[in-house]
Short mmCIF file of C-alpha atoms in Angstrom, two decimals:
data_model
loop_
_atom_site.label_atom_id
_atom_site.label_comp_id
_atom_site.label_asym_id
_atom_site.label_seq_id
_atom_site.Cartn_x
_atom_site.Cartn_y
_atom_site.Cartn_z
CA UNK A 1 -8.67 -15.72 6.07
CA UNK A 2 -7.47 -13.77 2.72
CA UNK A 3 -4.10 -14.67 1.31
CA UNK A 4 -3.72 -12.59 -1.45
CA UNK A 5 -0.79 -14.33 -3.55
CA UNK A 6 0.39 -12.13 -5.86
CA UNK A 7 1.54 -8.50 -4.41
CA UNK A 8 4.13 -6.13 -5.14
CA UNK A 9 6.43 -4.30 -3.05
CA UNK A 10 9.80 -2.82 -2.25
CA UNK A 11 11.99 -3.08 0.70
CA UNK A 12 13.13 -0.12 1.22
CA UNK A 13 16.98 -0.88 0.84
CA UNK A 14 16.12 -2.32 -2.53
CA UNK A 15 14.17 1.26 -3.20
CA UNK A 16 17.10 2.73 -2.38
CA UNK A 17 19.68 1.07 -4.66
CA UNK A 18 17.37 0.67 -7.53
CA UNK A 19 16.79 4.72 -7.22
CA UNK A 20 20.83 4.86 -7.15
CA UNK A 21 20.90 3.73 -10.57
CA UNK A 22 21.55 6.41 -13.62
CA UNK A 23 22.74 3.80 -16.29
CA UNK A 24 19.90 2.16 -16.91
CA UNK A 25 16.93 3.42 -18.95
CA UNK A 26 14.90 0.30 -17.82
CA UNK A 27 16.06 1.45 -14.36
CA UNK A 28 14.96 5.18 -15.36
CA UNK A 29 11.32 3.74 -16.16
CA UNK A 30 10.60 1.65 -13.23
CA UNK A 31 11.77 4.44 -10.70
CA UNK A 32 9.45 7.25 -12.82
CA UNK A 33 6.79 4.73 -12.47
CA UNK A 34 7.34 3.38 -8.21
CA UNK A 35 7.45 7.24 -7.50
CA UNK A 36 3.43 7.14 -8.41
CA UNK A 37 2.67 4.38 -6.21
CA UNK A 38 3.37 4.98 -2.34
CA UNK A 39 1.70 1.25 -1.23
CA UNK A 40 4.87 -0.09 -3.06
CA UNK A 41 7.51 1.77 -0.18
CA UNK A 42 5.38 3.06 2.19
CA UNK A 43 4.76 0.70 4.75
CA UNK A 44 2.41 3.08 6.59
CA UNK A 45 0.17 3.47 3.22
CA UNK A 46 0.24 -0.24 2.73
CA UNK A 47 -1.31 -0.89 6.10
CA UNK A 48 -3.90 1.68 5.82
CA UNK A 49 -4.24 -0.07 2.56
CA UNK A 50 -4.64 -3.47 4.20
CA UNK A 51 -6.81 -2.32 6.86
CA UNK A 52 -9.68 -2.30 4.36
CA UNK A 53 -10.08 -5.48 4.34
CA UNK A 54 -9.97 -6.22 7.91
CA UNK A 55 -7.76 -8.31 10.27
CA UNK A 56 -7.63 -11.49 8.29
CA UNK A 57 -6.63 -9.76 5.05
CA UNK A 58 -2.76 -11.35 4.70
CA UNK A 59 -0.64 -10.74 1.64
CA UNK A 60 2.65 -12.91 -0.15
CA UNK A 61 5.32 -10.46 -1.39
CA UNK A 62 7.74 -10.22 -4.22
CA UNK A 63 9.22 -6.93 -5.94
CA UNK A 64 7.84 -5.20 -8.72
CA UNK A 65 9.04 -5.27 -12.40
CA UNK A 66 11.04 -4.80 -14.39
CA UNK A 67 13.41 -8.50 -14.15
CA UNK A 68 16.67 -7.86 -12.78
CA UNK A 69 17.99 -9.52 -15.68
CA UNK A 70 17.85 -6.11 -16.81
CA UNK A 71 19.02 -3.55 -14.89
CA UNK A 72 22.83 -4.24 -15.38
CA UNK A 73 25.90 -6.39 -15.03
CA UNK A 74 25.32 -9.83 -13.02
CA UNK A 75 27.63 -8.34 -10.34
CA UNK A 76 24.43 -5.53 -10.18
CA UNK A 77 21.51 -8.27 -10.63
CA UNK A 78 23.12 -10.70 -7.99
CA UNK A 79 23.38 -8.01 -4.97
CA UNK A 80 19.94 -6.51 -6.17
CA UNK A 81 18.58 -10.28 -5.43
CA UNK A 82 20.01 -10.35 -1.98
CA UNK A 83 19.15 -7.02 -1.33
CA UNK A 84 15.57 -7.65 -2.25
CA UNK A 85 15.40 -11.44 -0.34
CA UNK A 86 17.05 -9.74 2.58
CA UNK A 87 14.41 -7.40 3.05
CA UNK A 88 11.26 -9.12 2.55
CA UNK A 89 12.65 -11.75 4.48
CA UNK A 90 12.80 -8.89 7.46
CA UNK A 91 9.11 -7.61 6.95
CA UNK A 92 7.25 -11.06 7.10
CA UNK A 93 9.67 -11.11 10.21
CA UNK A 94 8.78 -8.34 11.78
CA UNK A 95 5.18 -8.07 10.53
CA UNK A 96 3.62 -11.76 10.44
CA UNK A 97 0.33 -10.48 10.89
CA UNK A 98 0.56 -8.60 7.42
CA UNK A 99 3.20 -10.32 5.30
CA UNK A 100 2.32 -14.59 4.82
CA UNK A 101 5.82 -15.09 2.94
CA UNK A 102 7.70 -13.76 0.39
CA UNK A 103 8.79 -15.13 -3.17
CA UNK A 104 12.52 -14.39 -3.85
CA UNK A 105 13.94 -12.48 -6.51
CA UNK A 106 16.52 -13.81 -8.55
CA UNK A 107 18.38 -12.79 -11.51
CA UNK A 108 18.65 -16.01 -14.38
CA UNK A 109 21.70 -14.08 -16.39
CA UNK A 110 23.56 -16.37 -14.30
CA UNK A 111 21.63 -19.69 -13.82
CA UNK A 112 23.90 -20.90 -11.14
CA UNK A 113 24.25 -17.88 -8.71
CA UNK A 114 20.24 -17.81 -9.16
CA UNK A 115 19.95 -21.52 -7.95
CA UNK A 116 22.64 -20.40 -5.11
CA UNK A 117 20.23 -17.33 -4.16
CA UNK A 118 17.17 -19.73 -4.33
CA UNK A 119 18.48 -22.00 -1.95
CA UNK A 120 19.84 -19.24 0.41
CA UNK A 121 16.10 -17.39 0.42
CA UNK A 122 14.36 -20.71 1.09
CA UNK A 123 16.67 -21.90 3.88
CA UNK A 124 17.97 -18.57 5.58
CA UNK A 125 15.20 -16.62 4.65
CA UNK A 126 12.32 -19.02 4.50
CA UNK A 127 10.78 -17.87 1.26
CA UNK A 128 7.62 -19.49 0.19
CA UNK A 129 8.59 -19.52 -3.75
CA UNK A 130 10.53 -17.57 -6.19
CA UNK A 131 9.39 -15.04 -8.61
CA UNK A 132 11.00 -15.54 -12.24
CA UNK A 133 9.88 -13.44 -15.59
CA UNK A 134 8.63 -14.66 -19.05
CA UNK A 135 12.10 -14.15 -20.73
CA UNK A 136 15.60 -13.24 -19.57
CA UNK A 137 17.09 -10.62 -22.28
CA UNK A 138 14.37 -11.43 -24.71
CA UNK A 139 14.87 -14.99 -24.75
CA UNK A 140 12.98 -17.96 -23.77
CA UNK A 141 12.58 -20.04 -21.06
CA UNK A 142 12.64 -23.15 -22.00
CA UNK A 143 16.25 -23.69 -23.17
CA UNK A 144 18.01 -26.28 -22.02
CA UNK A 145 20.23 -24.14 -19.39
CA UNK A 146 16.92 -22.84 -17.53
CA UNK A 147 16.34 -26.70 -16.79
CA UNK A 148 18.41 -26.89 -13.27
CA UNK A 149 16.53 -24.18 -12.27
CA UNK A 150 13.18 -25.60 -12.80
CA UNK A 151 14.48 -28.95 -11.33
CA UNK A 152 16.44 -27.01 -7.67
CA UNK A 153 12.84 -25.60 -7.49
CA UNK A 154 10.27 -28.26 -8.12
CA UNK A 155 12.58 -30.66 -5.79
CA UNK A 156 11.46 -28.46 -2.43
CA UNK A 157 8.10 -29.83 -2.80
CA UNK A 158 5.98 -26.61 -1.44
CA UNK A 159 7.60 -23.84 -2.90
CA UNK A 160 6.11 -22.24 -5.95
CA UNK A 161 7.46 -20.48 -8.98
CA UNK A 162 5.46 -17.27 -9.72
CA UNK A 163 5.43 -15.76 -13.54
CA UNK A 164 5.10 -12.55 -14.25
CA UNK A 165 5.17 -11.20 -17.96
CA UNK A 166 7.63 -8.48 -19.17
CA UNK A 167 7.98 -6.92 -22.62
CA UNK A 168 8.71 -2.78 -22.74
CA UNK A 169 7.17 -0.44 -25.97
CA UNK A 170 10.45 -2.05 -27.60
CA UNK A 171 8.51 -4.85 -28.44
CA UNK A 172 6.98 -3.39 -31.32
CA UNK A 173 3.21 -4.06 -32.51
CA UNK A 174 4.57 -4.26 -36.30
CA UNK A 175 7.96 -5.64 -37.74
CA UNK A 176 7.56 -1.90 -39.40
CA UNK A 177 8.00 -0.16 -36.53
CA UNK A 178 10.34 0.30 -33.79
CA UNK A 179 7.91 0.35 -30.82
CA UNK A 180 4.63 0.21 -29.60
CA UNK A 181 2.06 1.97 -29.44
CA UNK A 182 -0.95 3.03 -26.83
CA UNK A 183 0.62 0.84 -24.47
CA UNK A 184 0.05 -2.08 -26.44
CA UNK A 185 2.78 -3.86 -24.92
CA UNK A 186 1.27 -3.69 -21.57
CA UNK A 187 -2.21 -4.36 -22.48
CA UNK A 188 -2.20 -7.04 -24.66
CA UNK A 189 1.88 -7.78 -25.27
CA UNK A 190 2.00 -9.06 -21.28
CA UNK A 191 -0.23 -11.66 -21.36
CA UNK A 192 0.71 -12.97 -24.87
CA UNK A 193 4.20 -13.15 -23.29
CA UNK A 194 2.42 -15.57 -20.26
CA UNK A 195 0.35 -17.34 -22.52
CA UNK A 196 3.48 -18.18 -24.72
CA UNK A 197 5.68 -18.95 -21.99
CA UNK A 198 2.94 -21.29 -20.67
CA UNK A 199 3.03 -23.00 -24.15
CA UNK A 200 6.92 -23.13 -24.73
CA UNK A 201 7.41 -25.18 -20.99
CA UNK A 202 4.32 -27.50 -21.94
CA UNK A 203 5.90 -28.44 -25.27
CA UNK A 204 9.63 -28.75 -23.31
CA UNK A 205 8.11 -31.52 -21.21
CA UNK A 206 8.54 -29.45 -18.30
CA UNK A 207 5.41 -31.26 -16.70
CA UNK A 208 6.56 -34.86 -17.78
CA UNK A 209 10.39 -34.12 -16.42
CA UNK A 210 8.75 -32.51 -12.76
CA UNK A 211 5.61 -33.56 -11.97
CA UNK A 212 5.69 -32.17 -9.13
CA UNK A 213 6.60 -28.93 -10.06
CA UNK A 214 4.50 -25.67 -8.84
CA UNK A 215 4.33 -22.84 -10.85
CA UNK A 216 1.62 -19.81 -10.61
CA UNK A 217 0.92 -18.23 -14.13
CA UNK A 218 -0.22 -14.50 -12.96
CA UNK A 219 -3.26 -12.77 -14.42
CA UNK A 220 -5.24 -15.75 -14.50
CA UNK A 221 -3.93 -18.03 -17.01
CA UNK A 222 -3.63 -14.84 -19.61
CA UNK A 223 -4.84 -16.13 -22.93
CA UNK A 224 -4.62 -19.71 -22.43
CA UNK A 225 -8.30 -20.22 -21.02
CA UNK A 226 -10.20 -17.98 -23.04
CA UNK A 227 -8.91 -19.65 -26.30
CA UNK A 228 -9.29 -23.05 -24.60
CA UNK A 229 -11.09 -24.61 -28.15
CA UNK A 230 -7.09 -23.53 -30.09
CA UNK A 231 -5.20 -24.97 -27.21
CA UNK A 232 -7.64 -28.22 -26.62
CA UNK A 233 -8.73 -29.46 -30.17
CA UNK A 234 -6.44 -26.71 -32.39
CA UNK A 235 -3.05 -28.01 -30.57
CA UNK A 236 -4.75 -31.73 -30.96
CA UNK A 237 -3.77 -31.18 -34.70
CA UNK A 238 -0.25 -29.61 -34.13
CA UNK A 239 1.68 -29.92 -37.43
CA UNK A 240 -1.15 -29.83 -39.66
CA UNK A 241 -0.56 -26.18 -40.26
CA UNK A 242 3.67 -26.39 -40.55
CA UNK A 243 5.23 -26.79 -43.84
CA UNK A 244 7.73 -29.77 -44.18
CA UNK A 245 10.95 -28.07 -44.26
CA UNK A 246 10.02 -26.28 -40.80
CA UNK A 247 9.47 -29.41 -39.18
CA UNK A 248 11.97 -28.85 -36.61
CA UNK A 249 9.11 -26.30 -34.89
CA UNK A 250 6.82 -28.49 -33.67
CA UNK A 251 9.75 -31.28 -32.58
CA UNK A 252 9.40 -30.72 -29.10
CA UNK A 253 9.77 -33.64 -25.88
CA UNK A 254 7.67 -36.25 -26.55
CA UNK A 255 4.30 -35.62 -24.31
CA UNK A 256 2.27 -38.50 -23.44
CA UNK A 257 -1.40 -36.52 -22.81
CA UNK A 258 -3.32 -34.04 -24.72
CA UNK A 259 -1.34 -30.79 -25.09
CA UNK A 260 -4.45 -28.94 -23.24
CA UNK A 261 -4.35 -31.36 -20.04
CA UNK A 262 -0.50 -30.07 -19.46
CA UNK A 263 -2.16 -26.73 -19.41
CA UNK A 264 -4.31 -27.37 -16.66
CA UNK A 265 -1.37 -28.10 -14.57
CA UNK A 266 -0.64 -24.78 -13.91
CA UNK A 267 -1.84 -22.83 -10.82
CA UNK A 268 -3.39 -19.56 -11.41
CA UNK A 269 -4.35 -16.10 -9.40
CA UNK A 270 -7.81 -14.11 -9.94
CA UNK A 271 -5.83 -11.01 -10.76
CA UNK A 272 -8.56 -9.86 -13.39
CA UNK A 273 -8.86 -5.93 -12.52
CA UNK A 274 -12.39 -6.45 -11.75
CA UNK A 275 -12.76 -8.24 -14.95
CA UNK A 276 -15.70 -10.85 -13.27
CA UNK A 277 -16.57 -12.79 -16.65
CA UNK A 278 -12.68 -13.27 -17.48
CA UNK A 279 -11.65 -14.58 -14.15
CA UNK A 280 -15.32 -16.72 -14.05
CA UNK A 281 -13.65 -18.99 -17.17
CA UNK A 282 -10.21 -19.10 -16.01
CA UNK A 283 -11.59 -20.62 -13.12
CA UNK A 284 -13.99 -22.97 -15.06
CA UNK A 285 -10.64 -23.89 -17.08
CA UNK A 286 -8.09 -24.45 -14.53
CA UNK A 287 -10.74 -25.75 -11.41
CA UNK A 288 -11.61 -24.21 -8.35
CA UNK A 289 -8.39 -26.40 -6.79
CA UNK A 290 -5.68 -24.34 -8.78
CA UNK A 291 -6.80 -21.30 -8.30
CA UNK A 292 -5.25 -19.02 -5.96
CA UNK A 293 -6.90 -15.10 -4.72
CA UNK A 294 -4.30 -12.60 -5.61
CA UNK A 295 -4.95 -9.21 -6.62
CA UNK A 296 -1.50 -7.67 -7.99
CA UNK A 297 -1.72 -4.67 -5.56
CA UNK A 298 -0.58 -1.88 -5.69
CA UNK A 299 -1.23 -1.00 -9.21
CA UNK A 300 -4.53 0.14 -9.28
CA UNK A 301 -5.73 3.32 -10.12
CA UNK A 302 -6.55 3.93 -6.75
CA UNK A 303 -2.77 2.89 -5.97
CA UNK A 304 -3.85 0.01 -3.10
CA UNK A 305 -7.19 -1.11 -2.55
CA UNK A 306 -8.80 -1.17 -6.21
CA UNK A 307 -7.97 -4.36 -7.09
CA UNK A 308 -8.30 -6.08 -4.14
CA UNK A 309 -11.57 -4.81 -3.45
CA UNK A 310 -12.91 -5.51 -6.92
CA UNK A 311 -11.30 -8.91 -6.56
CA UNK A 312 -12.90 -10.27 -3.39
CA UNK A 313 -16.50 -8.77 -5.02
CA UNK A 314 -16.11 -10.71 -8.32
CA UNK A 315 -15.75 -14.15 -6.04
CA UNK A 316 -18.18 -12.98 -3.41
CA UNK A 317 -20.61 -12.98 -6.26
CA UNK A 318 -19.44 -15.29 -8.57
CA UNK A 319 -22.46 -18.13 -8.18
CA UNK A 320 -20.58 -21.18 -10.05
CA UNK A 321 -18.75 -20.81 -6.93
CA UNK A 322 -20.09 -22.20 -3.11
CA UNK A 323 -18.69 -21.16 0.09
CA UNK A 324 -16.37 -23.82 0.65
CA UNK A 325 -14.72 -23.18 -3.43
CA UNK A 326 -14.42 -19.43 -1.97
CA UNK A 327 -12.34 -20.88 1.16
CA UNK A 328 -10.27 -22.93 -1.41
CA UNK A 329 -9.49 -19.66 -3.22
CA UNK A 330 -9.07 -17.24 -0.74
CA UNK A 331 -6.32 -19.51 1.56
CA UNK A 332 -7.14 -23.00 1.20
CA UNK A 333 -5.63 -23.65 -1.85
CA UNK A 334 -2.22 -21.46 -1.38
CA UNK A 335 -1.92 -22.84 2.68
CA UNK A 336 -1.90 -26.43 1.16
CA UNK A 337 0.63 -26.04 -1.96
CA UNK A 338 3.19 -23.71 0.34
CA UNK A 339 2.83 -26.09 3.71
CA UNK A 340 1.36 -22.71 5.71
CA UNK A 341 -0.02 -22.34 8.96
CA UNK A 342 -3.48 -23.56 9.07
CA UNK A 343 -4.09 -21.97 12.74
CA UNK A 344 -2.56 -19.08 11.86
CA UNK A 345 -4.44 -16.07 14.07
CA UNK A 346 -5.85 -12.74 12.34
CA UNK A 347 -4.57 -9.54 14.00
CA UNK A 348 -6.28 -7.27 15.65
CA UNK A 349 -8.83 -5.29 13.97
CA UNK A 350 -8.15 -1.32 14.02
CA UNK A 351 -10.68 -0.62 16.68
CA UNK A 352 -9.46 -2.94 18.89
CA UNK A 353 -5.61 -1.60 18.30
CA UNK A 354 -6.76 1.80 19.20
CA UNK A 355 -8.22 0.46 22.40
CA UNK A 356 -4.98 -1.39 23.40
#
């Protein structure tokens, strides 16, 4: 069995009221963008997609960027959540042999309604986790008021918060210019947004507060692992490098281990892009135990299978890893954290349906 964590898609009701949107230029991008991708709305092309990788190929949901934070007014976020949970909720419903769960979306310009839709998804819907971004309207996530969230999450025991960057080209590459360039922002600006989001929790104590919090940091970890000697011995000399009237910066909650160790806390997906020697030392930094297979379909240049494909042939030949650490990442690891079925059956293969 394949459980591929981390995939995108669109109910189609949510397709539909996101395209009904002319106010929004963040809405304007993100409906340019879906119109290139078919696997996203298409449930025929995801299938076809799916059937690839034969009959126990399963895939979690959530929707695609951008947050709903911004597309609008909270009265516009909070109906685009439900209309989002609603539907997922109905295709792992109606197609259990494809869809393993969903993660909710929620909209955190309103803290409480989201921890009111969280609760909803997970006990009328039966989501598996939520899905939350790396900032809500360019702020970060570890103030204070993001706290109950964190805490009406981590206190369901298996259900996991997924992370998924966001910046736009407004996030310029210079403080002398107005926006990126080349894509920048994408390339590079994402996964400093994860990496510093990572940081920002780790320093609010968010792992001394709830322990038994879950949360999956997408694209492997980002930065974090490949600059393991700054985070490990660099952040072992944190205020070294701060002058004394900024010492308010590094006054964080007080951590009891090694900054690096809260790092490894997090749980991680192999969404590398093919990138085999990237994903090899995110797993060698974050162990074989919290990493989980996901491939961030459908975004591949191929719109479906690229990713998934390369994906499953970077572990397949990945030799630090053995058969059982392959089992671990492919469904152990995600069936134990979420409380899934263990017995569940694969469907039937395409032959066999054309047969029937």
């Amino acid at each position: 069995m394949k459980i591929d964590a981390f995939c995108h898609l669109l109910p189609t009701a949510y397709a539909e009221r996101l395209f009904a949107i002319t106010d929004s230029a963040v809405a304007r991008n993100i409906q340019k963008r879906v119109s290139g991708v078919p696997a996203l709305v298409d449930l025929d092309e995801r299938f076809r997609v799916m059937d690839e990788f034969g009959p126990d190929y399963r895939q979690i949901i959530n929707t695609a960027a951008p947050p709903l934070d911004d597309l609008g007014p909270r009265a516009r976020t909070a109906e685009l959540a439900r209309i989002a949970n609603d539907g997922m909720a109905d295709l792992v419903a109606r197609h259990p042999d494809r869809f393993e769960g969903f993660c909710a979306a929620v909209a955190l310009d309103d803290v409480d309604n989201a921890i009111g839709e969280v609760d909803r998804a997970f006990d009328e819907l039966g989501a598996v986790g939520v899905q939350i971004y790396t900032h809500v309207n360019g702020g970060p996530m570890d103030q204070e008021r993001f706290f109950p969230f964190y805490e009406a999450v981590a206190r369901r025991g298996e259900k996991m918060i997924q992370v998924h960057p966001c910046r736009d080209s407004s996030w310029s590459d210079y403080k002398t210019e107005e926006r990126s360039k080349f894509e920048i922002w994408w390339t590079l600006g994402w996964e400093y947004d994860l990496s510093a989001f990572m940081s920002r929790l780790v320093f609010s104590g968010v792992f001394e507060r709830l322990p038994d919090i879950k949360i999956l940091i997408h694209h492997g970890g980002a930065m974090i692992p490949h600059f393991a000697g700054r985070v490990g011995p660099g952040w072992d000399q944190l205020g070294s490098r701060t002058p004394a009237d900024q010492a308010e910066d590094i006054t964080g909650y007080p951590l009891t281990q090694r900054p690096i160790d809260y790092f490894k806390k997090f749980y991680v997906d192999t969404a590398y892009f093919g990138a085999g020697d990237s994903m090899r030392t995110a797993i060698k930094f974050f162990g074989v135990d919290h990493t989980l297979f996901g491939s961030d379909t459908p975004f591949d240049p191929e719109k479906g299978p690229g990713y998934i494909r390369d994906t499953i042939a970077n572990l397949n030949d990945m030799d630090i890893l053995t058969d059982a650490d392959r089992d671990r990442i492919y469904s152990g690891n995600v069936t134990a954290l979420l409380g899934l079925d263990k017995d569940a059956a694969p469907r039937a293969s395409v032959e066999s349906e054309v047969s029937l």
